[in-house]
Amino acid sequence: MTRPGTARQEADPASAVTPTETVPIGVAPRRVAGPYRWWDRVLVSDPGLGQLQAGWRTLVTMVTSLAVGYGLSHALTVPPMIGMMVGGMMGLMNGFAVTGNSWDKIAKSSLWMPFPYTLVLWVAASLSGHRTLELGLNVVALALTFLLARFGQLALLTGMMMFNGLMVGTIAGIPTAMVGKAFVIALVSAAAVLAARLLLCYPMPREDLLRTQRAFVVEARRLVDITVDALDPDASPKRVERRTNRSLRRLNLVTLTIDARLAQPEAATDPVVAELLHRHLFDAELALRGISQAVQVLITQSPPEELRQCLAVGLLLARDTPPAEAGGLRPAVRTIREQADAILHNPQAAAHDAESAALVRRVAELLESLADSLSGWLALGLRMPGTPAAVPFEPAVALENDRIPGSAAPMRRVLTARTQSGWQRVVPFVRAPLHAGVAAAIACPIADAIDPRRFYWGLVGVMITLFGTNTTHERLRKFGHRMIGTAAGAIIGVLLLHWIGRDHVYWTLTVIVLGLAFGSWGMQRAYALWTTGLVVALVQLYGLTTPDSRMDHLLGERLLDNGIGILAAAACAALIFPLSTRSIAREAEHGYVVAVQNLLTQVSARWAEPDSPVRLRGAARAVDVALFQVAEVSRPLVRMPIGVRGRGPLNRMALLTTAAGHARALASAADIDIDLSPRLAERLQLVTHTFTDSLRALDHHLVNGTAQGTWRPVGPMVRELRALVRPVAPGPRAQRLQTALRELEALDTALAAFAEKSGLPVAPGTGRDAGRPCPAQRPAPAPAADALAAGRGGTRLVRTPSAQVAVAVGPGTAGPATGTAPAEGAAEAHLAGSVSCAAHPDGCPGVRITVINSRGQRVAQTHADAGRYRLGLRPGSHTLVVAAADHPPRAQSVTIHAAQADVRLDIRL
C-alpha cells in the first residue's frame, strides 16, 4: 500500500530515491538471481519442483520399503511376497498420502499407518472363507474412507490404510498367526521410510518458494523473448499470439503459486515482507503483460525498420540482463527511449511513425517499471516498511496437493448453499460416502463374478473416480485418461516383461519402482501418465504368477473392471444428491463477480480514506483465482475445433479474462493517495457505488437465474469525471488517477458485455455503444499496465558501453547504406572474434550472441566456444546483443559492406 508520504515524493522528483541507489546487488538469494542454467526450463514447467519431488519421494519410499520388507521376511520366516507386499504398502502410501512441510507432521502420519493397516489385516484374516462378508466389509471400508476425508489428513490416511489393509488381507489370505509378524514388518518399514524421507526428501518450503520465484523470472525472460520474435516482419501473427497467450497463462499460474506458497507458515516468511513480495511480483507481471500487449499492437502498425530494430535490441538486452542486476534493465530503456524520442521530436515524421514511436516509448516506460519492481524485490532483504503501510500478507489462494484448486471451492459453496436447513445439513458429510458405497456395491459383485481374485479392480475404479473430481465432466475425463493410460501401460509393460524376462527379480523390482515413480511425477500433469506408470509396474508383478497366454486376458479384465467401477461411480454421483456442472459453473462465475465487487469496495475505501489498510493487489489476485476456477469448471469434456463447438462459452471466458486484466491494472493504478474537492470526491463515490450496484444485480441473476434490476454502465460518468479532474489535479498523481478511471471504464465495458451474454438487461440508452468514447474523446491505445510507469520520480540511468563499428572490407568496396536490407540470395560474410572480460582475458565463458538486422529480425544466434565465436552474416547493418553469465548484456553494432570475406570483431564485456 502507498504511504501518504509516497505521493509527495512522486510529485517531487527531487526528493525521490532511485531503486538503483538503494538496492545493493547480490541481496537476492542465489536460487532466484543466479545465472541461467539448462534446468530453468524444468522450473517453468514445474514451479517449485512439486512434480519432481513427488516422483523422487515415491522412488525413495518404495525402494526403502521393499528392501526392508524383503529383509524382514527372511528374518521373521515370512514368505518374501507377503513381506514385500506389507512393507511396500507403507512406502506407497507414504509417498502418496503423507504430505506436510514439517518433520513432525510427516513423522506422526508415517508412524501411525501400521496400526489401522494391521488391525484390518487381522479382521480380514479372521473372516477368511466368508466371501460375502469380506466383500461387504470392503465396500464399507471404501465408504468410510470418504467419510473420514472430511476430518483432516490423518483421518483420511486412517481410512485409506483400513481400505488397503482389507484388500490386501482378502487377496493375499494372510493367516491370523502371521498378523503379528506383519505388524512388525509394517512398523519397521514405516520407521525406515520415515528416516529415508527425512534424510533424502526433507521438506524445505522456503527453498520451494525460491524455486517458484525463479520460475517467474525465467518465464518472464521467455515472454520477452517471444516479443522479440513477434517483431519479426515475417512472423505469423496467429502463432505469435498463441505463444504469447500460453506464456502469459504460465506466468499468471506461477504468480498464483507464489502467493499460495507465501501463505504457508513453514515458509518462514515475515507477513509484511510477504506482502511486499506479493506487490512487487504483481507489478512485474502487470508490466510484462503491458509489454506483450504493446508489441502486439505495434506489429499491426508497420513501424519504421529502425524503430523495430531498436525495440528488438532493447528487449534482448532486457532478456539477457542477469536477475541479480535488475537495475541493468535501464540501458535497454535508454536504447528504446532514445530512438522513439528521435521520431517524436522530428517535425517531418509521418503520423503513423509518430504513433508507433509513442507506443515504443510506452514499452520503455513499462521496462523501467519492470526494473523498479524487480529492484524492489532485491531490496526486501534490507528494507522494512513503516506504519501505516505495513499491511500483513493475506493469501488469496491456498494450494491443495501442491496445486491451485479449481472446481473444488465452487462445488463446496453450491453444496453448502443447498443444505443449510433441516436434515439436509447432514448431506455434505454423507454425500461422498453414499456415492462411494453405492457405486462399490454395484461394481464389486460384477468384478467378483469376472475374476474373484482381482475383484478389487472395480473398487479401485470407484475410488479414483470420486477422489479429486467434482463435476461429471471431470469424472468422464478421468475415465478417458484411465482407459488410455491402462492401454498404454499394458503395451509398454508387456514389451518390458518380454525384454527382461521373468527370472530376473531385481530388474523386475527396478521396473516396478521406476514405473511408480514416473506415475507419481506425471500425476499432476495428466492422470493418464500416472495410470501408465502404474500399469507398467503391475504388469511386471503379474508376470511373476501369470503365463503369457493369460496376460492379455488379465489386462483386458483389468480394463473392464476399472471401466465398470468408474462408470458406476460417475452414475451414482450424477443421481445421488446431484450437483450439475452448470450450477457449479454458475457458482464459479458468482465467485468471480464477488471478487470484482470486493476490489471495487477496496478501491472506493482507498480513495475515500488514504490511510485505510486495504490490499488492492491482493483483491485483484483474488479475481485471478476466481477466473482460474471459472476456467477449470467451464472446460469442455472434449476440446473440439472452434468451427465445431459453440462460441458462446468461449466469448464468456474471453470477456472475463479481459475484465481480469483491467482489474489488475485498476488495482495498481488506484493505489495512490488522492486529494479532490468534496464535489469531485462525491462524484467518484457515485461511480463506484453505481458499478457495485450493477455487480449486485449481475450476482443476483447468476445465483437465482432471474433478472432483478439492470446493468447501468458507468462509462459516461467516468468520462465526465476525467474531464473535470484533468485541470484540477495536474501531475503524476492525476496521471495515475486518469489511468485508474480509464481502466474502471474498460472493466465496466467488459462486464456489461458479460452481463448481456448472461441474460441481464443493460440499461437502454447507456449501453456499451453509448458508453464508448467518440473518436475525438478516445485516448490513444495503451496497454493495461501503463499506469505502472506513471508518477515515477527521477531515476539515474545505469549505462553500459556500446560501440558502433563500421567494418569495411577492402578498398574500393561500396556497400549499402546503413539500414538497407541485403538482396535475396546475397552471399554471406564471416564475422568472428572473441568475447572477454577483466576476469577472463582469454575468453569469457557462457557467452550467447544474438544478431538483429536492420528490419528487427533475429537472423542468427550462437554460443561462444572458449570465448570465441563465428557467424555468417549478409551485408548490411546488424546489432549484436552479447550476454554472458554475471555480466550485463551489451549491444554492439556492426555494418558489413561486402560478402565472402572474414571480418574480425573482438568484444570486451
PDB file of N, CA and C in Angstrom, residues 316 319 828 831 848-853 857-863 870-874 878-881:
ATOM      1  N   LEU A 316      16.031  -7.593 -26.181  1.00  0.00           N
ATOM      2  CA  LEU A 316      17.058  -8.616 -25.964  1.00  0.00           C
ATOM      3  C   LEU A 316      17.974  -8.229 -24.813  1.00  0.00           C
ATOM      4  N   ARG A 319      16.062  -9.124 -21.835  1.00  0.00           N
ATOM      5  CA  ARG A 319      16.012 -10.569 -21.637  1.00  0.00           C
ATOM      6  C   ARG A 319      17.299 -11.099 -21.025  1.00  0.00           C
ATOM      7  N   GLU A 828      27.214 -14.546 -47.889  1.00  0.00           N
ATOM      8  CA  GLU A 828      27.449 -14.162 -46.512  1.00  0.00           C
ATOM      9  C   GLU A 828      28.909 -13.834 -46.281  1.00  0.00           C
ATOM     10  N   LEU A 831      31.746 -13.287 -39.744  1.00  0.00           N
ATOM     11  CA  LEU A 831      32.131 -12.422 -38.633  1.00  0.00           C
ATOM     12  C   LEU A 831      32.608 -13.313 -37.494  1.00  0.00           C
ATOM     13  N   ARG A 848      26.481 -15.887 -24.997  1.00  0.00           N
ATOM     14  CA  ARG A 848      25.492 -16.086 -26.047  1.00  0.00           C
ATOM     15  C   ARG A 848      25.390 -14.808 -26.861  1.00  0.00           C
ATOM     16  N   ILE A 849      25.396 -14.944 -28.189  1.00  0.00           N
ATOM     17  CA  ILE A 849      25.353 -13.794 -29.095  1.00  0.00           C
ATOM     18  C   ILE A 849      24.114 -13.925 -29.967  1.00  0.00           C
ATOM     19  N   THR A 850      23.300 -12.877 -29.984  1.00  0.00           N
ATOM     20  CA  THR A 850      22.109 -12.812 -30.823  1.00  0.00           C
ATOM     21  C   THR A 850      22.262 -11.650 -31.790  1.00  0.00           C
ATOM     22  N   VAL A 851      21.955 -11.867 -33.057  1.00  0.00           N
ATOM     23  CA  VAL A 851      22.140 -10.853 -34.089  1.00  0.00           C
ATOM     24  C   VAL A 851      20.774 -10.387 -34.579  1.00  0.00           C
ATOM     25  N   ILE A 852      20.584  -9.059 -34.590  1.00  0.00           N
ATOM     26  CA  ILE A 852      19.359  -8.424 -35.071  1.00  0.00           C
ATOM     27  C   ILE A 852      19.722  -7.598 -36.296  1.00  0.00           C
ATOM     28  N   ASN A 853      18.996  -7.787 -37.398  1.00  0.00           N
ATOM     29  CA  ASN A 853      19.297  -6.994 -38.587  1.00  0.00           C
ATOM     30  C   ASN A 853      18.527  -5.688 -38.572  1.00  0.00           C
ATOM     31  N   GLN A 857      14.723  -8.278 -37.399  1.00  0.00           N
ATOM     32  CA  GLN A 857      14.647  -9.729 -37.408  1.00  0.00           C
ATOM     33  C   GLN A 857      15.825 -10.335 -36.658  1.00  0.00           C
ATOM     34  N   ARG A 858      15.569 -11.419 -35.969  1.00  0.00           N
ATOM     35  CA  ARG A 858      16.635 -12.173 -35.323  1.00  0.00           C
ATOM     36  C   ARG A 858      17.203 -13.125 -36.375  1.00  0.00           C
ATOM     37  N   VAL A 859      18.366 -12.795 -36.920  1.00  0.00           N
ATOM     38  CA  VAL A 859      18.892 -13.535 -38.061  1.00  0.00           C
ATOM     39  C   VAL A 859      19.914 -14.589 -37.663  1.00  0.00           C
ATOM     40  N   ALA A 860      20.471 -14.514 -36.481  1.00  0.00           N
ATOM     41  CA  ALA A 860      21.473 -15.501 -36.077  1.00  0.00           C
ATOM     42  C   ALA A 860      21.569 -15.522 -34.562  1.00  0.00           C
ATOM     43  N   GLN A 861      21.958 -16.671 -34.050  1.00  0.00           N
ATOM     44  CA  GLN A 861      22.177 -16.812 -32.609  1.00  0.00           C
ATOM     45  C   GLN A 861      23.182 -17.932 -32.397  1.00  0.00           C
ATOM     46  N   THR A 862      24.158 -17.698 -31.540  1.00  0.00           N
ATOM     47  CA  THR A 862      25.193 -18.690 -31.320  1.00  0.00           C
ATOM     48  C   THR A 862      25.738 -18.540 -29.915  1.00  0.00           C
ATOM     49  N   HIS A 863      26.464 -19.553 -29.481  1.00  0.00           N
ATOM     50  CA  HIS A 863      27.177 -19.527 -28.212  1.00  0.00           C
ATOM     51  C   HIS A 863      28.674 -19.535 -28.499  1.00  0.00           C
ATOM     52  N   ARG A 870      31.881 -17.381 -34.160  1.00  0.00           N
ATOM     53  CA  ARG A 870      31.952 -17.229 -35.604  1.00  0.00           C
ATOM     54  C   ARG A 870      30.531 -17.253 -36.150  1.00  0.00           C
ATOM     55  N   LEU A 871      30.198 -16.265 -36.986  1.00  0.00           N
ATOM     56  CA  LEU A 871      28.861 -16.114 -37.531  1.00  0.00           C
ATOM     57  C   LEU A 871      28.935 -15.862 -39.025  1.00  0.00           C
ATOM     58  N   GLY A 872      27.910 -16.292 -39.728  1.00  0.00           N
ATOM     59  CA  GLY A 872      27.764 -15.950 -41.128  1.00  0.00           C
ATOM     60  C   GLY A 872      26.667 -14.924 -41.296  1.00  0.00           C
ATOM     61  N   LEU A 873      27.003 -13.725 -41.803  1.00  0.00           N
ATOM     62  CA  LEU A 873      26.046 -12.628 -41.927  1.00  0.00           C
ATOM     63  C   LEU A 873      26.050 -12.086 -43.351  1.00  0.00           C
ATOM     64  N   ARG A 874      24.904 -11.649 -43.829  1.00  0.00           N
ATOM     65  CA  ARG A 874      24.809 -10.987 -45.119  1.00  0.00           C
ATOM     66  C   ARG A 874      25.212  -9.520 -44.979  1.00  0.00           C
ATOM     67  N   HIS A 878      23.805  -4.571 -38.731  1.00  0.00           N
ATOM     68  CA  HIS A 878      23.382  -5.555 -37.733  1.00  0.00           C
ATOM     69  C   HIS A 878      23.737  -5.046 -36.345  1.00  0.00           C
ATOM     70  N   THR A 879      23.032  -5.598 -35.364  1.00  0.00           N
ATOM     71  CA  THR A 879      23.339  -5.326 -33.962  1.00  0.00           C
ATOM     72  C   THR A 879      23.528  -6.652 -33.246  1.00  0.00           C
ATOM     73  N   LEU A 880      24.681  -6.789 -32.588  1.00  0.00           N
ATOM     74  CA  LEU A 880      24.972  -7.988 -31.808  1.00  0.00           C
ATOM     75  C   LEU A 880      24.639  -7.720 -30.349  1.00  0.00           C
ATOM     76  N   VAL A 881      23.783  -8.542 -29.783  1.00  0.00           N
ATOM     77  CA  VAL A 881      23.485  -8.468 -28.353  1.00  0.00           C
ATOM     78  C   VAL A 881      24.270  -9.598 -27.687  1.00  0.00           C
TER      79      VAL A 881
END
